[in-house]
PDB file of C-alpha atoms in Angstrom:
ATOM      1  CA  UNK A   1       0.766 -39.620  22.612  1.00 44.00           C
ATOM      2  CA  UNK A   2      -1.030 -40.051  19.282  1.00 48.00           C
ATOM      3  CA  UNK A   3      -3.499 -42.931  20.539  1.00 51.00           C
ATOM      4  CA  UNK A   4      -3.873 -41.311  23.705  1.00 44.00           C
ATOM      5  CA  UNK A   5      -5.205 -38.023  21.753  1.00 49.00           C
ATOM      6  CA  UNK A   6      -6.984 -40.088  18.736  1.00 51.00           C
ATOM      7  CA  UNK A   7      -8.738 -41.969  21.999  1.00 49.00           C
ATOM      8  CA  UNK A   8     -10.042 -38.624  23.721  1.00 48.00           C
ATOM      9  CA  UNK A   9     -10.830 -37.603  20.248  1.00 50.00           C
ATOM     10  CA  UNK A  10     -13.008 -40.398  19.803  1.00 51.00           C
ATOM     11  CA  UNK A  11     -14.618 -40.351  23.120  1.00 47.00           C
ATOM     12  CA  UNK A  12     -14.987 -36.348  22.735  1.00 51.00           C
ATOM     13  CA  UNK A  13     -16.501 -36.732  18.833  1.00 50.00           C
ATOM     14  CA  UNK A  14     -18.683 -39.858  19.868  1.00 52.00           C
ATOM     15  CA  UNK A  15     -18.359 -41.126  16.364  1.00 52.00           C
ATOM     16  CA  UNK A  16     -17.421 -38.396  14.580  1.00 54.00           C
ATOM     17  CA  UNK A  17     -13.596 -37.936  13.510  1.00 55.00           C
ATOM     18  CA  UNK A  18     -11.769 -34.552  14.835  1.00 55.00           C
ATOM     19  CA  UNK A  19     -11.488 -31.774  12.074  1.00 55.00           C
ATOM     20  CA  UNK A  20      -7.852 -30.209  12.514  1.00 54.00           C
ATOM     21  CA  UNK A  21      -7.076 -26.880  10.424  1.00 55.00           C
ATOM     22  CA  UNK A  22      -3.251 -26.586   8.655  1.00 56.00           C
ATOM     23  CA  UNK A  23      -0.369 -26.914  11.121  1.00 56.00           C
ATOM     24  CA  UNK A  24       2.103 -24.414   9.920  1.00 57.00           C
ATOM     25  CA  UNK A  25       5.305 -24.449  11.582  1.00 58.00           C
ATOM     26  CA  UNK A  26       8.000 -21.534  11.389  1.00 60.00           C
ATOM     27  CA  UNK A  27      11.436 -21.292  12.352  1.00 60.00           C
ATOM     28  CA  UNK A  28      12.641 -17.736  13.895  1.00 63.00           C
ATOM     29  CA  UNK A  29      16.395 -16.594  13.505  1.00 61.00           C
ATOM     30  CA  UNK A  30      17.026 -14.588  16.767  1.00 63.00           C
ATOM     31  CA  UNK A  31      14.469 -12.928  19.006  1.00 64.00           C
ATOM     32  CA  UNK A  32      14.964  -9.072  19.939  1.00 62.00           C
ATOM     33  CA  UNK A  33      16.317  -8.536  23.841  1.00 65.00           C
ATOM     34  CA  UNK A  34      13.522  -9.015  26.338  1.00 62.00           C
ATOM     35  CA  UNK A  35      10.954 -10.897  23.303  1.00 62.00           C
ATOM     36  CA  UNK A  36       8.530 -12.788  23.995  1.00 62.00           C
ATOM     37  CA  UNK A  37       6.790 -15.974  21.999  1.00 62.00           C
ATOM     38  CA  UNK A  38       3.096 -15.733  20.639  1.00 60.00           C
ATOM     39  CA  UNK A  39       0.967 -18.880  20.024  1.00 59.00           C
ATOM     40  CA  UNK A  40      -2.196 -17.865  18.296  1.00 58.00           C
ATOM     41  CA  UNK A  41      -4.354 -20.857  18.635  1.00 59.00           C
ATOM     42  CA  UNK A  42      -7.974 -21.028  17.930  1.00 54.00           C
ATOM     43  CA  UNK A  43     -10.654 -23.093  20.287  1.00 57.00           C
ATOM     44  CA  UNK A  44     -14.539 -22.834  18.973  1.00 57.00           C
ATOM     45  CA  UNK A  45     -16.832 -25.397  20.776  1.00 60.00           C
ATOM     46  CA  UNK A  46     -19.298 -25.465  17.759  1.00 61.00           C
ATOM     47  CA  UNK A  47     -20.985 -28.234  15.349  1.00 64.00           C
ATOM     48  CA  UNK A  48     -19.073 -28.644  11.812  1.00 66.00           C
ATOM     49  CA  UNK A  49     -22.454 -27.561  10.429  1.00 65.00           C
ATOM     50  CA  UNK A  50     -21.690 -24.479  11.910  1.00 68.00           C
ATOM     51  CA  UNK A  51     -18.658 -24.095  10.286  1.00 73.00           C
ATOM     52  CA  UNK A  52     -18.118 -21.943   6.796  1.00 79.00           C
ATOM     53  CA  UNK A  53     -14.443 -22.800   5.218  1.00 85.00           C
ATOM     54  CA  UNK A  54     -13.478 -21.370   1.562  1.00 87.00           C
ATOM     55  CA  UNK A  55     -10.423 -22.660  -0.162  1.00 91.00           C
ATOM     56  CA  UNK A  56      -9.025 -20.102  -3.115  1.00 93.00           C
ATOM     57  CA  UNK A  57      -5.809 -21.012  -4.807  1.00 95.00           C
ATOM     58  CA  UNK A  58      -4.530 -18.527  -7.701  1.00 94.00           C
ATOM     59  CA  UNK A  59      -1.584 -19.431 -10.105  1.00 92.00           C
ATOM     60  CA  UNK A  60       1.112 -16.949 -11.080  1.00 87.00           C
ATOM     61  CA  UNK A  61       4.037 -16.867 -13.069  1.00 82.00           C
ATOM     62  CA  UNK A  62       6.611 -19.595 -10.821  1.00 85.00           C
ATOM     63  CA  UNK A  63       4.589 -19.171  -7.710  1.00 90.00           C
ATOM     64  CA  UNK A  64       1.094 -19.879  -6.504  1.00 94.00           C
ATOM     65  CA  UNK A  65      -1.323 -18.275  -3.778  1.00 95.00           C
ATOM     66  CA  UNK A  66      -3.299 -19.966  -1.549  1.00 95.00           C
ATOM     67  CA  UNK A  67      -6.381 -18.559   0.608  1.00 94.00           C
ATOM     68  CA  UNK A  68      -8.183 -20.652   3.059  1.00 92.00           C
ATOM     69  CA  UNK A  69     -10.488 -19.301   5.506  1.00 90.00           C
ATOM     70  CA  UNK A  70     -12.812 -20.657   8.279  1.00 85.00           C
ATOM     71  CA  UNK A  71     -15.508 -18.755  10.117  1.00 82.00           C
ATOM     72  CA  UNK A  72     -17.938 -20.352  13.462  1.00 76.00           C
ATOM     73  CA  UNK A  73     -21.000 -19.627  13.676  1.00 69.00           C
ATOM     74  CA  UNK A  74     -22.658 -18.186  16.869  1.00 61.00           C
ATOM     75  CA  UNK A  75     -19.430 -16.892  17.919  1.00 61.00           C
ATOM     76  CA  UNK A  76     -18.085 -15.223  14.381  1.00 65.00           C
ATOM     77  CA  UNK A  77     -14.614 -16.407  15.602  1.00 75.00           C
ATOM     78  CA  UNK A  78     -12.899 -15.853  11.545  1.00 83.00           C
ATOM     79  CA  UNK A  79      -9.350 -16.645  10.560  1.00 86.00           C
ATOM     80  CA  UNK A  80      -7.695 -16.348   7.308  1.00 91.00           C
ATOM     81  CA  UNK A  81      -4.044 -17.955   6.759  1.00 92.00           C
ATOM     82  CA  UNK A  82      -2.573 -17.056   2.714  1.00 94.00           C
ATOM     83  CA  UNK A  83       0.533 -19.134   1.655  1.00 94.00           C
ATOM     84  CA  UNK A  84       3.027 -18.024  -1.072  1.00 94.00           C
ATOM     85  CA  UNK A  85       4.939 -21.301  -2.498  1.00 92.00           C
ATOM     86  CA  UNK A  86       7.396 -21.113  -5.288  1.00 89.00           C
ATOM     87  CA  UNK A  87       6.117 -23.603  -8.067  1.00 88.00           C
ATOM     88  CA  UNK A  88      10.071 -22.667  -9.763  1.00 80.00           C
ATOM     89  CA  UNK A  89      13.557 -23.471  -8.765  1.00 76.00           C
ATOM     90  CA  UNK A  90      13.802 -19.840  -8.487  1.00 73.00           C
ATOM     91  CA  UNK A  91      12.586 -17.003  -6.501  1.00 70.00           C
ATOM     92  CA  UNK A  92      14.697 -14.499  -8.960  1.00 73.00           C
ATOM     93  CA  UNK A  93      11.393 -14.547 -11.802  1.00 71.00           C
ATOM     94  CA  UNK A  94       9.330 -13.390  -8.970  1.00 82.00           C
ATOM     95  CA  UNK A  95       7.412  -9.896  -9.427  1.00 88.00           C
ATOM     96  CA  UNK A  96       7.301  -9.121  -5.980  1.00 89.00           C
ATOM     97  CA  UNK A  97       4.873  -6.030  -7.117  1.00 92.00           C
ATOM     98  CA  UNK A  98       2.431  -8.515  -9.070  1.00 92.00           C
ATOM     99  CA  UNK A  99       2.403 -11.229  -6.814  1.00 93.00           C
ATOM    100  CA  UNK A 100       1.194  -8.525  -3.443  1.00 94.00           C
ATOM    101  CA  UNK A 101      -1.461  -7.321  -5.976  1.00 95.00           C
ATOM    102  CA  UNK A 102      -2.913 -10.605  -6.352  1.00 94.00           C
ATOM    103  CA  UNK A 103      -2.000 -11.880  -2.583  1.00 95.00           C
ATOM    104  CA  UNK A 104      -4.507  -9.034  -1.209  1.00 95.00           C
ATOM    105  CA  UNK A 105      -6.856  -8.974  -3.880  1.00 95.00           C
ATOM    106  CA  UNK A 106      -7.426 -12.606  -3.366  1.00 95.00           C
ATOM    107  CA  UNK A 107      -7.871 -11.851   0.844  1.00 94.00           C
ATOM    108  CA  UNK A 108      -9.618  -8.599   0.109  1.00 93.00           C
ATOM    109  CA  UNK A 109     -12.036 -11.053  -1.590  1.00 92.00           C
ATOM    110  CA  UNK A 110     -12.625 -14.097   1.011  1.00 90.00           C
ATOM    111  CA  UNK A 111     -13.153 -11.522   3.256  1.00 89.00           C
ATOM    112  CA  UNK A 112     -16.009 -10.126   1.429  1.00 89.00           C
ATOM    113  CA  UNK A 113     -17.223 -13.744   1.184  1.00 88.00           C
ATOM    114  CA  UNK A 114     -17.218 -14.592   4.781  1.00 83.00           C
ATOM    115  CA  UNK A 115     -18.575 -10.893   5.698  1.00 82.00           C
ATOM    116  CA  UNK A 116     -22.205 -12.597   4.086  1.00 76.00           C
ATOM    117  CA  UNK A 117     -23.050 -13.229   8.067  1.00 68.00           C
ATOM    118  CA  UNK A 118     -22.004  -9.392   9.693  1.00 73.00           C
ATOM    119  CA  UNK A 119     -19.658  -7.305   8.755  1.00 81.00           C
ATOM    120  CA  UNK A 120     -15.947  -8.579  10.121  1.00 84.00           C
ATOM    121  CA  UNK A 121     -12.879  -6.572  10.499  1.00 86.00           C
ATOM    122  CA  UNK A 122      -9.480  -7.587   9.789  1.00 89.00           C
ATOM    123  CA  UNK A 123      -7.390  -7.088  12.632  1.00 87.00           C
ATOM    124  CA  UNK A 124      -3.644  -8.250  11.841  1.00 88.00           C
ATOM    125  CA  UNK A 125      -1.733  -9.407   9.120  1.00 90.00           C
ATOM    126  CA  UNK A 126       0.960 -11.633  11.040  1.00 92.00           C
ATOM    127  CA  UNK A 127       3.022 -12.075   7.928  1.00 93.00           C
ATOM    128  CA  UNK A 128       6.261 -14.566   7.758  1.00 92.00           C
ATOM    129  CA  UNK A 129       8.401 -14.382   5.091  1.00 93.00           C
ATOM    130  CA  UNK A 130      11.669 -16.006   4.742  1.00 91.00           C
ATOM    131  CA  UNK A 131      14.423 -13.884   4.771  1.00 89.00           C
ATOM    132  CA  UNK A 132      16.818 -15.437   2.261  1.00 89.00           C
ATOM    133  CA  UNK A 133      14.493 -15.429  -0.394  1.00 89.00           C
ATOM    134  CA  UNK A 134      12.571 -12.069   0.236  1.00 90.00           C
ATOM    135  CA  UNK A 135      13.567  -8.591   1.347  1.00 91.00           C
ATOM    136  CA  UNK A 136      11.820  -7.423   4.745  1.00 93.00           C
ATOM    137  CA  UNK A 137      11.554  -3.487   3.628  1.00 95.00           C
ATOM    138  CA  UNK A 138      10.027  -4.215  -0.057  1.00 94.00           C
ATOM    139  CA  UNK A 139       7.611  -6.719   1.174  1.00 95.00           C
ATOM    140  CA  UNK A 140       6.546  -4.363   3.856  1.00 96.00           C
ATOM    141  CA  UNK A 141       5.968  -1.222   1.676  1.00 96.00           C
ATOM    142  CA  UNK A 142       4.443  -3.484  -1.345  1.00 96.00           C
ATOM    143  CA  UNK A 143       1.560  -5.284   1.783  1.00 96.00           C
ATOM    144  CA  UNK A 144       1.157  -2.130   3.237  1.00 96.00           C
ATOM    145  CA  UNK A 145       0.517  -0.648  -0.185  1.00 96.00           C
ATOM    146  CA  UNK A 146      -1.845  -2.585  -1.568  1.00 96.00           C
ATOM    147  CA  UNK A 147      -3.573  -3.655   1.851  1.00 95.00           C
ATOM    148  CA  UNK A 148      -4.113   0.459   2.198  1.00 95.00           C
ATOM    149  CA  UNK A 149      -4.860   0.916  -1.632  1.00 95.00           C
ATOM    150  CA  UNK A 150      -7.691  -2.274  -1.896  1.00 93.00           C
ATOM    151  CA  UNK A 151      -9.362  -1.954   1.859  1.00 91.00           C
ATOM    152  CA  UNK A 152      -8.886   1.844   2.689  1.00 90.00           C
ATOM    153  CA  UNK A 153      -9.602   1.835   6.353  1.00 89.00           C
ATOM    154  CA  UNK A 154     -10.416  -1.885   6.911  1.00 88.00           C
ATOM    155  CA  UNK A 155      -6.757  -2.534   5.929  1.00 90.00           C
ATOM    156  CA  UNK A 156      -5.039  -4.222   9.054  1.00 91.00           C
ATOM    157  CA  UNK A 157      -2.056  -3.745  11.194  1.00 91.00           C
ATOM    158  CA  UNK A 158       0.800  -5.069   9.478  1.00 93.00           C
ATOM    159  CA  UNK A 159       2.873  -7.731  11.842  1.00 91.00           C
ATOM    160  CA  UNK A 160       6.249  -9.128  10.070  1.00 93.00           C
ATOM    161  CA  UNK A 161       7.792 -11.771  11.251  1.00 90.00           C
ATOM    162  CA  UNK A 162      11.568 -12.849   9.285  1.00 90.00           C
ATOM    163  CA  UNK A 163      11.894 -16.649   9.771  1.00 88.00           C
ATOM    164  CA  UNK A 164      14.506 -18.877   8.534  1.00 85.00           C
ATOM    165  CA  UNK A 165      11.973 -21.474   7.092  1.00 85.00           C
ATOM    166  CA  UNK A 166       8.586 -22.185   6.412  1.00 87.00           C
ATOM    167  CA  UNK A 167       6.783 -25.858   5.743  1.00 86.00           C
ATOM    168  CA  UNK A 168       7.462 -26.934   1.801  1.00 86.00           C
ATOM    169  CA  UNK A 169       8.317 -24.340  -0.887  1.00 89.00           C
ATOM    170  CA  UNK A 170       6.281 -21.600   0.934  1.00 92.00           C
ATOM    171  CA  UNK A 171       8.390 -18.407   1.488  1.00 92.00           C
ATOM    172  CA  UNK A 172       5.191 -16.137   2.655  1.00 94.00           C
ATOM    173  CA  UNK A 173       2.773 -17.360   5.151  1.00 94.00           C
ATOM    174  CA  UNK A 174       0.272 -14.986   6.244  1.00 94.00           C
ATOM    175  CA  UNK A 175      -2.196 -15.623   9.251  1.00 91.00           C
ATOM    176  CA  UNK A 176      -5.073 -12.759  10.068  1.00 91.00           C
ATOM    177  CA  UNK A 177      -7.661 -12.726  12.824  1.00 87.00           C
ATOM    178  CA  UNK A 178     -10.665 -11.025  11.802  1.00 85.00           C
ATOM    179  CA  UNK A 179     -13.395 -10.018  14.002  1.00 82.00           C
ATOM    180  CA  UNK A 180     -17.217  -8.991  13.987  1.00 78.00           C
TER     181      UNK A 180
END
């Protein structure tokens, strides 16, 4: 399977290699009665020159955030993913408080960046946490805090999503679809 896809890559890119954005896989405990699975994929037929990324990465006190973001141009097609990943052997030195401050300042910020173009909207903040290291109900009130207290209005809808793992040390992994 992977020659057959590097070989339609190839013949698809002429010479130039495929581009793939971060792979993040998540593993969900139990699914409500009657749920239903998302895949949120994103498929832009555009040149890499008309593609705008931004990397941020911010260290804290036994954790660091990460911020990438990548916007196409015609189409304005924007997606930002945040990771939380525990630089410590423990979550307990964690303040949750500090670290949701920082998490949204940082987004409030790359949005601003990739806004440069037209003004974009955040529309969801699909946030997976795992839910042996952090608390569903203070993680919700602390995002929807600060989302409402830095953007006002543009603040999105607030998605969470418990999940028994996430790739690495990451125990927040945050994916939001913005649009123009």
């Amino acid at each position: 399977l992977k020659e057959l896809t590097k070989t339609k890559e190839e013949d698809i890119n002429n010479d130039m290699p495929a581009i793939h954005g971060e792979l993040v896989v998540v593993v969900v405990p139990f699914l409500p009665r009657a749920a239903s699975i998302e895949w949120h994929v994103i498929a832009v037929v555009d040149q890499q020159q008309q593609r705008q990324k931004l990397t941020q990465m911010r260290s804290l006190e036994s954790c660091q955030i990460r911020c990438d973001a990548m916007q196409s141009y015609p189409t304005c097609a924007t997606v930002v993913t945040i990771s939380l990943t525990l630089t410590s052997s423990s979550a307990s030195t964690i303040n949750l408080d500090v670290v949701l401050h920082g998490l949204v300042e940082m987004f409030k910020q790359v949005v601003e960046k990739m806004s440069k173009y037209g003004d974009i909207t955040p529309l969801s903040f699909r946030t997976f946490f795992r839910t042996n290291i952090v608390k569903r109900e203070p993680l919700k009130t602390g995002l929807q805090g600060h989302l409402e207290e830095q953007m006002g209005q543009k603040a999105p809808a607030l998605i969470m999503v418990p999940v028994v793992d996430l790739p690495g040390n990451k125990i927040i992994h945050i994916a939001c679809w913005l649009s123009q």
